[in-house]
PDB file of C-alpha atoms in Angstrom:
ATOM      1  CA  UNK K 239      20.981   5.090   2.993  1.00 57.00           C
ATOM      2  CA  UNK K 240      22.749   6.982   0.238  1.00 70.00           C
ATOM      3  CA  UNK K 241      25.875   4.830   0.084  1.00 77.00           C
ATOM      4  CA  UNK K 242      26.317   1.596  -1.821  1.00 89.00           C
ATOM      5  CA  UNK K 243      28.903   0.406   0.680  1.00 92.00           C
ATOM      6  CA  UNK K 244      29.007   1.567   4.257  1.00 91.00           C
ATOM      7  CA  UNK K 245      31.741   1.130   6.827  1.00 93.00           C
ATOM      8  CA  UNK K 246      31.041   1.078  10.552  1.00 93.00           C
ATOM      9  CA  UNK K 247      33.922   2.414  12.657  1.00 93.00           C
ATOM     10  CA  UNK K 248      34.475   1.848  16.368  1.00 91.00           C
ATOM     11  CA  UNK K 249      37.305   3.764  18.043  1.00 92.00           C
ATOM     12  CA  UNK K 250      39.138   4.102  14.747  1.00 93.00           C
ATOM     13  CA  UNK K 251      38.751   0.435  13.719  1.00 93.00           C
ATOM     14  CA  UNK K 252      36.597  -0.817  10.851  1.00 94.00           C
ATOM     15  CA  UNK K 253      34.048  -3.234  12.365  1.00 93.00           C
ATOM     16  CA  UNK K 254      32.045  -4.092   9.256  1.00 94.00           C
ATOM     17  CA  UNK K 255      31.848  -3.079   5.614  1.00 94.00           C
ATOM     18  CA  UNK K 256      28.883  -3.859   3.373  1.00 93.00           C
ATOM     19  CA  UNK K 257      25.742  -2.594   1.732  1.00 91.00           C
ATOM     20  CA  UNK K 258      23.184  -0.887   3.963  1.00 88.00           C
ATOM     21  CA  UNK K 259      20.995  -3.985   3.588  1.00 87.00           C
ATOM     22  CA  UNK K 260      23.816  -6.321   4.676  1.00 88.00           C
ATOM     23  CA  UNK K 261      24.581  -4.191   7.720  1.00 89.00           C
ATOM     24  CA  UNK K 262      20.908  -4.049   8.663  1.00 86.00           C
ATOM     25  CA  UNK K 263      20.083  -7.729   8.073  1.00 86.00           C
ATOM     26  CA  UNK K 264      23.405  -9.326   9.065  1.00 88.00           C
ATOM     27  CA  UNK K 265      25.231  -7.172  11.597  1.00 92.00           C
ATOM     28  CA  UNK K 266      28.541  -8.851  12.392  1.00 92.00           C
ATOM     29  CA  UNK K 267      28.642  -7.566  15.957  1.00 93.00           C
ATOM     30  CA  UNK K 268      26.381  -6.182  18.616  1.00 92.00           C
ATOM     31  CA  UNK K 269      28.088  -2.803  18.131  1.00 93.00           C
ATOM     32  CA  UNK K 270      27.128  -2.705  14.428  1.00 93.00           C
ATOM     33  CA  UNK K 271      23.538  -3.696  15.280  1.00 91.00           C
ATOM     34  CA  UNK K 272      23.306  -0.888  17.841  1.00 86.00           C
ATOM     35  CA  UNK K 273      24.795   1.705  15.448  1.00 86.00           C
ATOM     36  CA  UNK K 274      22.079   1.177  12.886  1.00 78.00           C
ATOM     37  CA  UNK K 275      19.392   1.910  15.458  1.00 69.00           C
ATOM     38  CA  UNK K 276      16.703  -0.458  14.165  1.00 82.00           C
ATOM     39  CA  UNK K 277      17.646  -3.554  16.101  1.00 91.00           C
ATOM     40  CA  UNK K 278      16.924  -3.847  19.819  1.00 93.00           C
ATOM     41  CA  UNK K 279      19.405  -5.934  21.810  1.00 93.00           C
ATOM     42  CA  UNK K 280      18.366  -7.796  24.963  1.00 94.00           C
ATOM     43  CA  UNK K 281      20.901  -9.395  27.311  1.00 94.00           C
ATOM     44  CA  UNK K 282      20.348 -12.790  28.869  1.00 93.00           C
ATOM     45  CA  UNK K 283      21.595 -16.329  29.308  1.00 91.00           C
ATOM     46  CA  UNK K 284      21.263 -19.846  27.975  1.00 87.00           C
ATOM     47  CA  UNK K 285      21.024 -22.611  30.571  1.00 69.00           C
ATOM     48  CA  UNK K 286      24.046 -24.789  31.336  1.00 51.00           C
ATOM     49  CA  UNK K 287      24.807 -28.444  30.658  1.00 48.00           C
ATOM     50  CA  UNK K 288      23.082 -30.189  27.740  1.00 53.00           C
ATOM     51  CA  UNK K 289      21.822 -27.366  25.532  1.00 54.00           C
ATOM     52  CA  UNK K 290      19.302 -29.399  23.517  1.00 57.00           C
ATOM     53  CA  UNK K 291      15.854 -28.010  24.273  1.00 66.00           C
ATOM     54  CA  UNK K 292      17.377 -25.075  26.182  1.00 81.00           C
ATOM     55  CA  UNK K 293      16.057 -21.545  26.058  1.00 87.00           C
ATOM     56  CA  UNK K 294      17.428 -18.034  26.150  1.00 90.00           C
ATOM     57  CA  UNK K 295      16.055 -16.110  29.130  1.00 91.00           C
ATOM     58  CA  UNK K 296      16.602 -12.363  29.450  1.00 92.00           C
ATOM     59  CA  UNK K 297      18.293 -10.844  32.499  1.00 89.00           C
ATOM     60  CA  UNK K 298      14.908  -9.502  33.656  1.00 86.00           C
ATOM     61  CA  UNK K 299      13.263 -12.904  33.077  1.00 88.00           C
ATOM     62  CA  UNK K 300      10.525 -11.535  30.822  1.00 92.00           C
ATOM     63  CA  UNK K 301      11.933 -12.725  27.471  1.00 93.00           C
ATOM     64  CA  UNK K 302      12.101 -16.419  26.661  1.00 93.00           C
ATOM     65  CA  UNK K 303      13.124 -17.881  23.295  1.00 93.00           C
ATOM     66  CA  UNK K 304      13.944 -21.494  22.396  1.00 90.00           C
ATOM     67  CA  UNK K 305      17.663 -21.799  21.708  1.00 87.00           C
ATOM     68  CA  UNK K 306      18.223 -22.609  18.010  1.00 85.00           C
ATOM     69  CA  UNK K 307      20.343 -25.686  17.314  1.00 80.00           C
ATOM     70  CA  UNK K 308      23.112 -23.609  15.677  1.00 80.00           C
ATOM     71  CA  UNK K 309      23.415 -21.450  18.802  1.00 84.00           C
ATOM     72  CA  UNK K 310      23.392 -24.501  21.094  1.00 81.00           C
ATOM     73  CA  UNK K 311      26.151 -26.136  19.002  1.00 79.00           C
ATOM     74  CA  UNK K 312      28.237 -22.956  19.037  1.00 78.00           C
ATOM     75  CA  UNK K 313      27.976 -22.719  22.825  1.00 77.00           C
ATOM     76  CA  UNK K 314      28.692 -26.415  23.327  1.00 72.00           C
ATOM     77  CA  UNK K 315      28.248 -28.206  26.645  1.00 69.00           C
ATOM     78  CA  UNK K 316      28.903 -25.934  29.576  1.00 64.00           C
ATOM     79  CA  UNK K 317      28.675 -26.345  33.334  1.00 61.00           C
ATOM     80  CA  UNK K 318      26.634 -23.179  33.895  1.00 66.00           C
ATOM     81  CA  UNK K 319      24.658 -20.445  32.170  1.00 70.00           C
ATOM     82  CA  UNK K 320      26.280 -18.697  29.198  1.00 85.00           C
ATOM     83  CA  UNK K 321      25.811 -14.992  28.505  1.00 90.00           C
ATOM     84  CA  UNK K 322      24.138 -14.202  25.195  1.00 92.00           C
ATOM     85  CA  UNK K 323      22.439 -11.223  23.598  1.00 93.00           C
ATOM     86  CA  UNK K 324      19.414 -11.356  21.361  1.00 94.00           C
ATOM     87  CA  UNK K 325      18.939  -8.936  18.442  1.00 94.00           C
ATOM     88  CA  UNK K 326      15.296  -8.191  17.659  1.00 95.00           C
ATOM     89  CA  UNK K 327      14.043  -6.221  14.647  1.00 93.00           C
ATOM     90  CA  UNK K 328      10.743  -4.296  14.974  1.00 94.00           C
ATOM     91  CA  UNK K 329       9.094  -6.280  12.176  1.00 92.00           C
ATOM     92  CA  UNK K 330       9.684  -9.565  14.074  1.00 94.00           C
ATOM     93  CA  UNK K 331       7.628  -8.604  17.159  1.00 95.00           C
ATOM     94  CA  UNK K 332       3.877  -9.305  17.137  1.00 93.00           C
ATOM     95  CA  UNK K 333       1.108  -8.550  19.643  1.00 92.00           C
ATOM     96  CA  UNK K 334       0.086 -11.813  21.338  1.00 93.00           C
ATOM     97  CA  UNK K 335      -3.621 -12.601  21.313  1.00 90.00           C
ATOM     98  CA  UNK K 336      -4.762 -12.697  24.980  1.00 87.00           C
ATOM     99  CA  UNK K 337      -4.134 -16.085  26.583  1.00 86.00           C
ATOM    100  CA  UNK K 338      -2.627 -17.579  23.429  1.00 90.00           C
ATOM    101  CA  UNK K 339       0.832 -19.199  23.629  1.00 90.00           C
ATOM    102  CA  UNK K 340       3.382 -18.412  20.918  1.00 92.00           C
ATOM    103  CA  UNK K 341       3.537 -20.678  17.863  1.00 92.00           C
ATOM    104  CA  UNK K 342       5.977 -23.627  18.213  1.00 91.00           C
ATOM    105  CA  UNK K 343       9.595 -22.434  18.106  1.00 88.00           C
ATOM    106  CA  UNK K 344       8.662 -18.785  18.698  1.00 94.00           C
ATOM    107  CA  UNK K 345       9.660 -16.656  21.673  1.00 94.00           C
ATOM    108  CA  UNK K 346       7.653 -14.474  24.006  1.00 95.00           C
ATOM    109  CA  UNK K 347       8.026 -11.083  25.693  1.00 95.00           C
ATOM    110  CA  UNK K 348       5.923 -11.310  28.858  1.00 94.00           C
ATOM    111  CA  UNK K 349       4.337  -8.210  30.362  1.00 94.00           C
ATOM    112  CA  UNK K 350       5.987  -5.521  28.232  1.00 95.00           C
ATOM    113  CA  UNK K 351       3.973  -2.284  28.133  1.00 95.00           C
ATOM    114  CA  UNK K 352       3.945   0.104  25.194  1.00 95.00           C
ATOM    115  CA  UNK K 353       5.661   3.291  26.379  1.00 96.00           C
ATOM    116  CA  UNK K 354       5.404   5.184  23.086  1.00 94.00           C
ATOM    117  CA  UNK K 355       3.683   4.856  19.709  1.00 93.00           C
ATOM    118  CA  UNK K 356       4.940   6.848  16.704  1.00 93.00           C
ATOM    119  CA  UNK K 357       2.947   6.995  13.464  1.00 92.00           C
ATOM    120  CA  UNK K 358       5.178   5.865  10.590  1.00 89.00           C
ATOM    121  CA  UNK K 359       3.613   5.609   7.153  1.00 88.00           C
ATOM    122  CA  UNK K 360       0.446   3.528   7.464  1.00 87.00           C
ATOM    123  CA  UNK K 361       1.547   1.853  10.711  1.00 92.00           C
ATOM    124  CA  UNK K 362       3.004   2.389  14.164  1.00 93.00           C
ATOM    125  CA  UNK K 363       6.516   2.108  15.526  1.00 94.00           C
ATOM    126  CA  UNK K 364       6.165   1.150  19.170  1.00 95.00           C
ATOM    127  CA  UNK K 365       8.656   1.216  22.004  1.00 95.00           C
ATOM    128  CA  UNK K 366       8.097  -1.511  24.587  1.00 96.00           C
ATOM    129  CA  UNK K 367       9.997  -1.337  27.866  1.00 94.00           C
ATOM    130  CA  UNK K 368      10.555  -3.482  30.917  1.00 92.00           C
ATOM    131  CA  UNK K 369      13.147  -2.557  33.531  1.00 87.00           C
ATOM    132  CA  UNK K 370      16.206  -1.174  31.763  1.00 87.00           C
ATOM    133  CA  UNK K 371      15.484  -3.027  28.489  1.00 91.00           C
ATOM    134  CA  UNK K 372      13.504  -1.716  25.542  1.00 93.00           C
ATOM    135  CA  UNK K 373      12.362  -3.314  22.305  1.00 95.00           C
ATOM    136  CA  UNK K 374      10.924  -1.680  19.184  1.00 95.00           C
ATOM    137  CA  UNK K 375       7.894  -3.248  17.473  1.00 95.00           C
ATOM    138  CA  UNK K 376       6.228  -2.452  14.151  1.00 93.00           C
ATOM    139  CA  UNK K 377       2.442  -2.663  13.870  1.00 91.00           C
ATOM    140  CA  UNK K 378       1.595  -2.175  10.176  1.00 89.00           C
ATOM    141  CA  UNK K 379      -1.929  -0.718  10.436  1.00 83.00           C
ATOM    142  CA  UNK K 380      -4.956  -0.048  12.561  1.00 82.00           C
ATOM    143  CA  UNK K 381      -5.637   2.274  15.458  1.00 83.00           C
ATOM    144  CA  UNK K 382      -2.794   3.273  17.759  1.00 76.00           C
ATOM    145  CA  UNK K 383      -2.027   0.634  20.392  1.00 78.00           C
ATOM    146  CA  UNK K 384      -2.761   1.580  23.980  1.00 83.00           C
ATOM    147  CA  UNK K 385       0.171   3.059  25.847  1.00 91.00           C
ATOM    148  CA  UNK K 386       0.615   1.817  29.395  1.00 89.00           C
ATOM    149  CA  UNK K 387      -0.856  -1.581  30.216  1.00 89.00           C
ATOM    150  CA  UNK K 388       1.558  -4.556  30.150  1.00 93.00           C
ATOM    151  CA  UNK K 389       1.010  -6.972  27.278  1.00 92.00           C
ATOM    152  CA  UNK K 390       2.580 -10.110  25.880  1.00 94.00           C
ATOM    153  CA  UNK K 391       4.336 -10.123  22.509  1.00 95.00           C
ATOM    154  CA  UNK K 392       5.479 -12.983  20.282  1.00 96.00           C
ATOM    155  CA  UNK K 393       8.881 -13.091  18.552  1.00 95.00           C
ATOM    156  CA  UNK K 394       9.566 -14.762  15.226  1.00 89.00           C
ATOM    157  CA  UNK K 395      12.544 -16.748  16.555  1.00 86.00           C
ATOM    158  CA  UNK K 396      13.697 -17.793  13.079  1.00 86.00           C
ATOM    159  CA  UNK K 397      14.464 -14.145  12.262  1.00 90.00           C
ATOM    160  CA  UNK K 398      16.293 -13.172  15.466  1.00 93.00           C
ATOM    161  CA  UNK K 399      20.014 -12.388  15.558  1.00 94.00           C
ATOM    162  CA  UNK K 400      22.196 -13.973  18.235  1.00 93.00           C
ATOM    163  CA  UNK K 401      25.361 -12.498  19.731  1.00 94.00           C
ATOM    164  CA  UNK K 402      27.836 -14.390  21.913  1.00 90.00           C
ATOM    165  CA  UNK K 403      29.346 -13.149  25.185  1.00 88.00           C
ATOM    166  CA  UNK K 404      31.975 -11.139  23.239  1.00 90.00           C
ATOM    167  CA  UNK K 405      29.321  -9.382  21.118  1.00 91.00           C
ATOM    168  CA  UNK K 406      30.086 -11.286  17.893  1.00 92.00           C
ATOM    169  CA  UNK K 407      27.199 -12.557  15.749  1.00 93.00           C
ATOM    170  CA  UNK K 408      26.550 -16.288  15.869  1.00 90.00           C
ATOM    171  CA  UNK K 409      26.250 -17.210  12.214  1.00 82.00           C
ATOM    172  CA  UNK K 410      23.059 -19.113  11.305  1.00 71.00           C
ATOM    173  CA  UNK K 411      25.060 -21.596   9.210  1.00 62.00           C
ATOM    174  CA  UNK K 412      27.803 -22.202  11.801  1.00 47.00           C
TER     175      UNK K 412
END
């Protein structure tokens, strides 16, 4: 946070160089996203064959997000599922009103309980967990969310970061 330009090293190799904001908002690889600690990364797959209208589904099956056109084009036609990873920032996860589907084009985390709630400023930084995966969520105000019971969460799919099978970011303008 003090530097104007920050370099991220991995085993002696420079992985990305940029401002703290660039590294946070546009990590070039899954490794860079994980180093900064704010972005949660969930592993999963995109269906095979014609990718139009396809969705990303997490390995545990509890995360589903429509596959953006740029990601579908990058993956191209394929005979089977393709491994992907989804980068999720805390500010892009929202509690789902009970029984309400996500807005068109948004994703959903199904049945993810809050396992911890930390007060941060005027809001709450939550950790949601399901199986071996965890996702951080930011709730800007109000009383602390209940820890324990499973809940559904909506994802602002337009703000998610996509990583291919090699861990490289899929550019939104590709």
